[in-house]
Tab-separated table of C-alpha atoms and ligand atoms in Angstrom:
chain	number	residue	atom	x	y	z
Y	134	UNK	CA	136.665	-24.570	20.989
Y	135	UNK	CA	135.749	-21.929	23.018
Y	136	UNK	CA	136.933	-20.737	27.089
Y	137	UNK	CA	134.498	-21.000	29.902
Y	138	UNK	CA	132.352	-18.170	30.074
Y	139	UNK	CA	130.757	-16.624	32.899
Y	140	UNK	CA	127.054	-16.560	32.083
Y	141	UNK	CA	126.092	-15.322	35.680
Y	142	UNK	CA	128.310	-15.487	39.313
Y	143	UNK	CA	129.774	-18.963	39.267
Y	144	UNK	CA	128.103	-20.210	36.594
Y	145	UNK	CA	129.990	-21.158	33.713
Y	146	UNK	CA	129.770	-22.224	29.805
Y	147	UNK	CA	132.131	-24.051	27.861
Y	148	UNK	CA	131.373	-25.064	24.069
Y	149	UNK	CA	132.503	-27.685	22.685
Y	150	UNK	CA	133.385	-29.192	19.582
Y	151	UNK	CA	132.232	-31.307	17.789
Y	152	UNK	CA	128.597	-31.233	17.878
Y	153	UNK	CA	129.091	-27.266	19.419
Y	154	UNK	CA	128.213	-29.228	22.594
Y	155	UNK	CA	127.337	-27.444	26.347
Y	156	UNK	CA	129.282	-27.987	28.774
Y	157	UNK	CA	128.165	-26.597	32.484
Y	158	UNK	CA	130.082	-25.819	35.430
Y	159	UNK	CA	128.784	-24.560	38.824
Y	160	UNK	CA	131.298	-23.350	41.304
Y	161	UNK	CA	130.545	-24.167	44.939
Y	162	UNK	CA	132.187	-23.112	48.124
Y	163	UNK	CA	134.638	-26.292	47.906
Y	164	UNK	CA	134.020	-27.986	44.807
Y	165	UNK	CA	132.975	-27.800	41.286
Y	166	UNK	CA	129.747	-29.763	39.501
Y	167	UNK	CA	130.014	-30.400	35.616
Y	168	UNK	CA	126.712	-30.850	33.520
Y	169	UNK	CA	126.727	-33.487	31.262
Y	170	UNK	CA	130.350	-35.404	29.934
Y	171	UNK	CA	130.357	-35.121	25.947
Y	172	UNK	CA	131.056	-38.826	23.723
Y	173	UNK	CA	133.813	-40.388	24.439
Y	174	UNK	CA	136.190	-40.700	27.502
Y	175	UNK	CA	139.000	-38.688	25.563
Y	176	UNK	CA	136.409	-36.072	25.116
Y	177	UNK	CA	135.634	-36.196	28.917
Y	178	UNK	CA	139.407	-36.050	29.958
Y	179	UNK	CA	139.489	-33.216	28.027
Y	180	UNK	CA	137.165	-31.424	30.550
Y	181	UNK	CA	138.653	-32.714	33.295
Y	182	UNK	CA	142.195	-30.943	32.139
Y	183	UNK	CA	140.218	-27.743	31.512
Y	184	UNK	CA	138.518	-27.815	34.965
Y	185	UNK	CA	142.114	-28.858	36.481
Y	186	UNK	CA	143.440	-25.787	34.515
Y	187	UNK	CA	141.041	-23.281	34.939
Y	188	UNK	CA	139.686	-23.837	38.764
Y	189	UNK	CA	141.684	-24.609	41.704
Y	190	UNK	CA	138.339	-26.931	42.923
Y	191	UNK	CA	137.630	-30.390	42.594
Y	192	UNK	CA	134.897	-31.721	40.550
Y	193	UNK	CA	132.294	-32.690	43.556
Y	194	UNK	CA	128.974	-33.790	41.289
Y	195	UNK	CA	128.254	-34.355	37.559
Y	196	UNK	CA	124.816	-34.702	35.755
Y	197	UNK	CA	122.938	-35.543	32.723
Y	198	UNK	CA	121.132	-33.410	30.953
Y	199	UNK	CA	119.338	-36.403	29.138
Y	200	UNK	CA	121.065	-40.021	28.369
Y	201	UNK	CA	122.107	-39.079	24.358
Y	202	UNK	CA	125.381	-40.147	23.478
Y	203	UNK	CA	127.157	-36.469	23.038
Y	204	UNK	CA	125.761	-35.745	26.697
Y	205	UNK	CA	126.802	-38.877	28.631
Y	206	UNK	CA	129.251	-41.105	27.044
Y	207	UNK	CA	132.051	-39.183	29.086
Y	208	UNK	CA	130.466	-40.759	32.206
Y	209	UNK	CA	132.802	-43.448	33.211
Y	210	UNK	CA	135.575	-40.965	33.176
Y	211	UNK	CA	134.231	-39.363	36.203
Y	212	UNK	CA	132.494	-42.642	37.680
Y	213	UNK	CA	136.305	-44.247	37.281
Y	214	UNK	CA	138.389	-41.099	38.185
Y	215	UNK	CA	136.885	-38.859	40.357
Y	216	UNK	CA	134.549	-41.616	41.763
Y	217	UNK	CA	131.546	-38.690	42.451
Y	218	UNK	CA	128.091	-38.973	41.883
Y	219	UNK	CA	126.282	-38.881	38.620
Y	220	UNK	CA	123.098	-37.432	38.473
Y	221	UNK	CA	120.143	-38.394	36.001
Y	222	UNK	CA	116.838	-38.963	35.204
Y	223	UNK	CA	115.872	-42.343	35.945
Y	224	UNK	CA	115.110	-43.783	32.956
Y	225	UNK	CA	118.523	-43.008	31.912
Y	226	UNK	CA	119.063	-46.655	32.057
Y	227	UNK	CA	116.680	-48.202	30.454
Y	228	UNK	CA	116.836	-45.608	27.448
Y	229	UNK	CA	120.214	-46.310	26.968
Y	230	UNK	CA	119.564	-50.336	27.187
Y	231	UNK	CA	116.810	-49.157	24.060
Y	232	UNK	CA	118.859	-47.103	22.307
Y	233	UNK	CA	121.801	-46.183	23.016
Y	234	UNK	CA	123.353	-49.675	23.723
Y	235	UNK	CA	122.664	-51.421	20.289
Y	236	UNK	CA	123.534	-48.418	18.539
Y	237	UNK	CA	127.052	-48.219	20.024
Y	238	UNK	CA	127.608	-52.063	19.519
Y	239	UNK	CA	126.830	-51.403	15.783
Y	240	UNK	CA	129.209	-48.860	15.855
Y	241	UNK	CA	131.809	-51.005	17.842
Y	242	UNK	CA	131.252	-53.752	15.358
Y	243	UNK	CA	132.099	-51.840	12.189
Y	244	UNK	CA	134.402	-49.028	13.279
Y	245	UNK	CA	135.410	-48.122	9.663
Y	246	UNK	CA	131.543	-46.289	9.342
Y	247	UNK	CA	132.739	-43.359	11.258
Y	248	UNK	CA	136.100	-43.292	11.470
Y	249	UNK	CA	136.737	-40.045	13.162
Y	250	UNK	CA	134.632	-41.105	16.143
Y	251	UNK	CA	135.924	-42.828	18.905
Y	252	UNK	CA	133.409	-45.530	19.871
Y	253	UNK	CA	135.752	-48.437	20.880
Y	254	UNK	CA	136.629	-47.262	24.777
Y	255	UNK	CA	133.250	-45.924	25.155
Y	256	UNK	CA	131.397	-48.001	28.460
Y	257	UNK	CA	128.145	-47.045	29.105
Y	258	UNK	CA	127.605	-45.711	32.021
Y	259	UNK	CA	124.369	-44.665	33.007
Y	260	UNK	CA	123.850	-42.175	36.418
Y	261	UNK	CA	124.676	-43.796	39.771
Y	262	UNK	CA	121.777	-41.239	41.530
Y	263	UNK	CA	118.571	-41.740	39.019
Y	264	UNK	CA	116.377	-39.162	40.112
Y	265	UNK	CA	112.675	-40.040	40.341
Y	266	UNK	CA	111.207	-36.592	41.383
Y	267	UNK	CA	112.072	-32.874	41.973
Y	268	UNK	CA	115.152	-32.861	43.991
Y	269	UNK	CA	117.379	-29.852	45.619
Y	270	UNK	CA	120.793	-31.095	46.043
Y	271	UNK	CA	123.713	-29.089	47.118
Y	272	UNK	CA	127.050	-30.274	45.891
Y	273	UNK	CA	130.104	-27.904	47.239
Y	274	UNK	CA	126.923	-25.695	49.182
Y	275	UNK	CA	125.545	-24.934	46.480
Y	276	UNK	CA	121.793	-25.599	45.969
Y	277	UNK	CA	120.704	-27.085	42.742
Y	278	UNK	CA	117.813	-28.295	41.471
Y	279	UNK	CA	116.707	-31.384	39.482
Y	280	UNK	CA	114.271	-31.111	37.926
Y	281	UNK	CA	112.670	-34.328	35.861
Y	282	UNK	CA	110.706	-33.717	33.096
Y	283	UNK	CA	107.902	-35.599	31.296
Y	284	UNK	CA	108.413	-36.910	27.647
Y	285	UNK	CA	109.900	-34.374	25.355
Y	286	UNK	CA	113.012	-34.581	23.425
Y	287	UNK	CA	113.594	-37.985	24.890
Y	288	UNK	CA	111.896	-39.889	27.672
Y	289	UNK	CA	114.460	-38.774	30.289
Y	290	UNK	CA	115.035	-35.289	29.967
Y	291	UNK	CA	116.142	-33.567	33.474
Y	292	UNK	CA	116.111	-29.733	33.774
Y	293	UNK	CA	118.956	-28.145	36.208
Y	294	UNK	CA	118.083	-25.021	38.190
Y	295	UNK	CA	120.305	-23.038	39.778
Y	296	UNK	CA	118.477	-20.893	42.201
Y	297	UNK	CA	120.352	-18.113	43.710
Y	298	UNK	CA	121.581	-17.269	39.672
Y	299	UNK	CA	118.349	-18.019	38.362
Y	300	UNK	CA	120.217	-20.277	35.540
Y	301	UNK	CA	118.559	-22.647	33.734
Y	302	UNK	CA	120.514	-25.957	31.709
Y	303	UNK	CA	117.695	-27.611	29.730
Y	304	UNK	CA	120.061	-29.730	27.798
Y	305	UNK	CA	118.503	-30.405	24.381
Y	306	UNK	CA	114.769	-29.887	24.578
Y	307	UNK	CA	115.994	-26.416	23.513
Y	308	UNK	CA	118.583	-25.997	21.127
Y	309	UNK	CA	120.167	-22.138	19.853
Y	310	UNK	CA	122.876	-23.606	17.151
Y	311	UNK	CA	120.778	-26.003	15.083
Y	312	UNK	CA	117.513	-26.615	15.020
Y	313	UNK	CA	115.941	-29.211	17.818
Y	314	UNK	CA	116.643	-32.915	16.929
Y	315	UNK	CA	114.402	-35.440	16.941
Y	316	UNK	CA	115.711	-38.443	17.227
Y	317	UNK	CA	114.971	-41.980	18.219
Y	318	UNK	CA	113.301	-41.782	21.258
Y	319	UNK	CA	112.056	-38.352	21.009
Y	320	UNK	CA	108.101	-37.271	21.928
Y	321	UNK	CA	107.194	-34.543	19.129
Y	322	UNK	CA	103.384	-34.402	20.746
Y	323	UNK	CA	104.573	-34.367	24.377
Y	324	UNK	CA	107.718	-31.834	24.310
Y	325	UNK	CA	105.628	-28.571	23.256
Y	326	UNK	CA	103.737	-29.244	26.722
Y	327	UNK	CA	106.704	-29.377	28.649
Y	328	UNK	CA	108.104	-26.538	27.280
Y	329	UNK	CA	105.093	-24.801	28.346
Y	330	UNK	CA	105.117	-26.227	31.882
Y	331	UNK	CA	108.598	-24.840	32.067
Y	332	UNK	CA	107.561	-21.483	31.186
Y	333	UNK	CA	105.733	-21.006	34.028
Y	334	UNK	CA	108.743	-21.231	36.107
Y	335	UNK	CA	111.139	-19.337	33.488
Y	336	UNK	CA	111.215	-15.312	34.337
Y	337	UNK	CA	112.207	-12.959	32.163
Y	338	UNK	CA	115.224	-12.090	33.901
Y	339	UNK	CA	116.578	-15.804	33.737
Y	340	UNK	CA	119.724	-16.917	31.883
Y	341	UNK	CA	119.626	-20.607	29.736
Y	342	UNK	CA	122.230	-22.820	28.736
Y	343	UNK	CA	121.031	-24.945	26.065
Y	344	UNK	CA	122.656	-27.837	24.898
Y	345	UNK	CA	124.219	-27.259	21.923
Y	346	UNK	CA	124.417	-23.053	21.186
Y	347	UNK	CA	124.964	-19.514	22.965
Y	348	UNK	CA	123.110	-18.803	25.963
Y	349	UNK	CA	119.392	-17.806	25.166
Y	350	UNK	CA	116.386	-16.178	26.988
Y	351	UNK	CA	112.350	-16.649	28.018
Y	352	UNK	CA	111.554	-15.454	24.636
Y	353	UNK	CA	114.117	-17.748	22.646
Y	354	UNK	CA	112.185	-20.663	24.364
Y	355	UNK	CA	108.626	-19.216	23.751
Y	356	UNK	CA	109.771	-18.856	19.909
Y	357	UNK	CA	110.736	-22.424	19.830
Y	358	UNK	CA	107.897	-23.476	21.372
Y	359	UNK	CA	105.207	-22.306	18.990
Y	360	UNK	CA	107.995	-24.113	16.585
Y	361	UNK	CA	107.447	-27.464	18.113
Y	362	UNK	CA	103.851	-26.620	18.428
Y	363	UNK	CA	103.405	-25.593	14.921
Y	364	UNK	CA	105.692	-29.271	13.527
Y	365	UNK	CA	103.780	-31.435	16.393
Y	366	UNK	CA	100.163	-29.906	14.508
Y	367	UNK	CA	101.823	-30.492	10.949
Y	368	UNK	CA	102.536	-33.902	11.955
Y	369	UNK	CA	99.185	-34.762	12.999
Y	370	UNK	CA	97.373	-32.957	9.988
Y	371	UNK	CA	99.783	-35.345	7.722
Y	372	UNK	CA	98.681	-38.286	9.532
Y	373	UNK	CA	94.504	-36.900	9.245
Y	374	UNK	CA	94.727	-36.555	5.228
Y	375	UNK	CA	96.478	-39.649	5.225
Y	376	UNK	CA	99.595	-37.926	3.301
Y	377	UNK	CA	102.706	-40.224	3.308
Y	378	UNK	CA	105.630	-38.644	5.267
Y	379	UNK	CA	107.534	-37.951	1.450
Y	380	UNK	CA	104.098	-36.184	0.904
Y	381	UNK	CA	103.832	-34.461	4.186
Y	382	UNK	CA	107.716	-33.100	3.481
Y	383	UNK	CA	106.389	-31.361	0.561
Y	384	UNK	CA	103.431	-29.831	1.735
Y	385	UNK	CA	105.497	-28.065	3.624
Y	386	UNK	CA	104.839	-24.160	3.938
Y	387	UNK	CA	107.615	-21.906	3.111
Y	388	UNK	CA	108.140	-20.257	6.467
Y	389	UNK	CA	108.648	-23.394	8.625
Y	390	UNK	CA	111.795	-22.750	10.068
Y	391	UNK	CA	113.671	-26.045	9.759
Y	392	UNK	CA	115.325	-28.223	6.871
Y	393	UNK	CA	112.747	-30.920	5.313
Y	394	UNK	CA	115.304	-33.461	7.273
Y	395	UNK	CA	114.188	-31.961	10.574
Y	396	UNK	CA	110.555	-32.527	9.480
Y	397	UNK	CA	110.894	-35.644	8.606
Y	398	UNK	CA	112.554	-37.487	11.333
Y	399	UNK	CA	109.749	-35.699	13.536
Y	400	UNK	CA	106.874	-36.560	11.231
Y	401	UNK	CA	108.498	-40.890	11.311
Y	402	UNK	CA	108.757	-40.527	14.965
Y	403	UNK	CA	104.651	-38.835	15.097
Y	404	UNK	CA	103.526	-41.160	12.538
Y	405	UNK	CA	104.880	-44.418	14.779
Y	406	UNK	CA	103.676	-43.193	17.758
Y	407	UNK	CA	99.850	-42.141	16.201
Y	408	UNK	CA	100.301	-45.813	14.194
Y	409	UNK	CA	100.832	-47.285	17.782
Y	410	UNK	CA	97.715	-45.630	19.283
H	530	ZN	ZN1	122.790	-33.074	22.181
């Protein structure tokens, strides 16, 4: 567990474990707003005592990066306690009514499959302020943009600007400690091109907070792109020669950049959604 760090004035990091999770804080005139709540409402408390500790502000605002567990199941902590608004893409709710819901009540059902994990107080709580299109809010006076994004590392990714800082917090559809996951729900075609959109708007100079890792620049994101690019063309070669995804694993070449596992939760994901038209 690490302290919050200043990535740029008023702007602040905090990485959590487990998961080596980002946690965002921007410091407005009166008030604080936190970026995304980790999984579980003991995780979340533990935020709010940090915040409490660390700032003599109270938390005005909170979003979501995206709706994955480590990212929002913190939520009702803040919905319940600090009663402020949570900000999120607004198909938060229906991804987690896909996803997210029967996979926690699996977990609730049969606690002793993860045992360290503390499913059995989580409520889902999705974002009281879905957010439809670009939006400039300013929580505390301080402007921040929202910034929804088309399919990419899940169907309700939301990209955070802060302007005056030029600070980016793209949540997971860039990731500096691990390689991206895909996961249920993820769009391996889709997320190169939002990437790329992105890029147009990312300068040089600008500072990003992904969601799980150290704070990474334009050309961290343009190297992970032609990553993504490079797994979203292996996936549909696969597919072409009609390889199976055991035999697309091992066709591998030897300088793609991620574990075989990586590969192949993208390449089921690809091959379902080609399968599906
Ligand atoms: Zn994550």
């Amino acid at each position: 567990m690490s302290a919050w760090r200043e990535v740029a004035e008023g702007v602040f990091q905090r990485r959590y474990d487990p998961l080596d999770i980002s946690i965002s804080l921007i410091r407005g005139t009166a008030g604080v707003t936190i970026v995304d709540t980790r999984s579980s409402p003991a995780e979340a408390q533990e935020i709010l005592a940090h915040v409490a500790a660390d700032f003599d502000l109270p938390i005005v605002a909170v979003i979501n990066s995206h709706a994955h567990y480590d990212h929002t199941f913190g939520n009702q902590v803040f919905a319940g306690q600090t009663g402020v608004p949570i900000y999120g893409h607004h198909l938060v709710a229906t991804h987690f009514q896909q996803f997210e819901s029967p996979r926690l009540k699996r977990q609730q059902q049969d606690p002793a499959r993860e045992p360290d994990r503390d499913w059995a107080t989580v409520v889902l709580t999705p974002p009281t302020v879905p957010v439809t299109h670009r939006t400039r809010i300013s929580p505390a006076g301080r402007d921040i943009d929202l910034i929804p994004l088309p399919p990419g590392h899940t169907d309700t990714d939301l990209a955070v600007f802060v302007p005056d800082q030029r600070v980016w917090i793209l949540g997971d559809i860039v990731e500096e400690s691990g390689p991206p996951m895909f996961g249920s729900g993820c769009f391996p075609f889709g997320w190169p091109d939002v990437l790329e959109e992105l890029l147009t708007e990312i300068e040089p100079r600008d500072c990003i907070i992904p969601g799980h890792g150290s704070v990474i620049n334009r050309d961290f994101v343009i190297a992970q792109l032609a990553d993504l690019r490079a797994t979203a063309a292996m996936i549909r070669d696969g597919w072409s020669r009609g390889l199976s995804i055991e035999q697309a694993v091992a066709a591998v070449s030897d300088d793609y950049p991620w574990p075989p596992q990586v590969l192949e939760s993208a390449l089921r994901r690809g091959y379902s959604q080609l399968s599906s038209g």
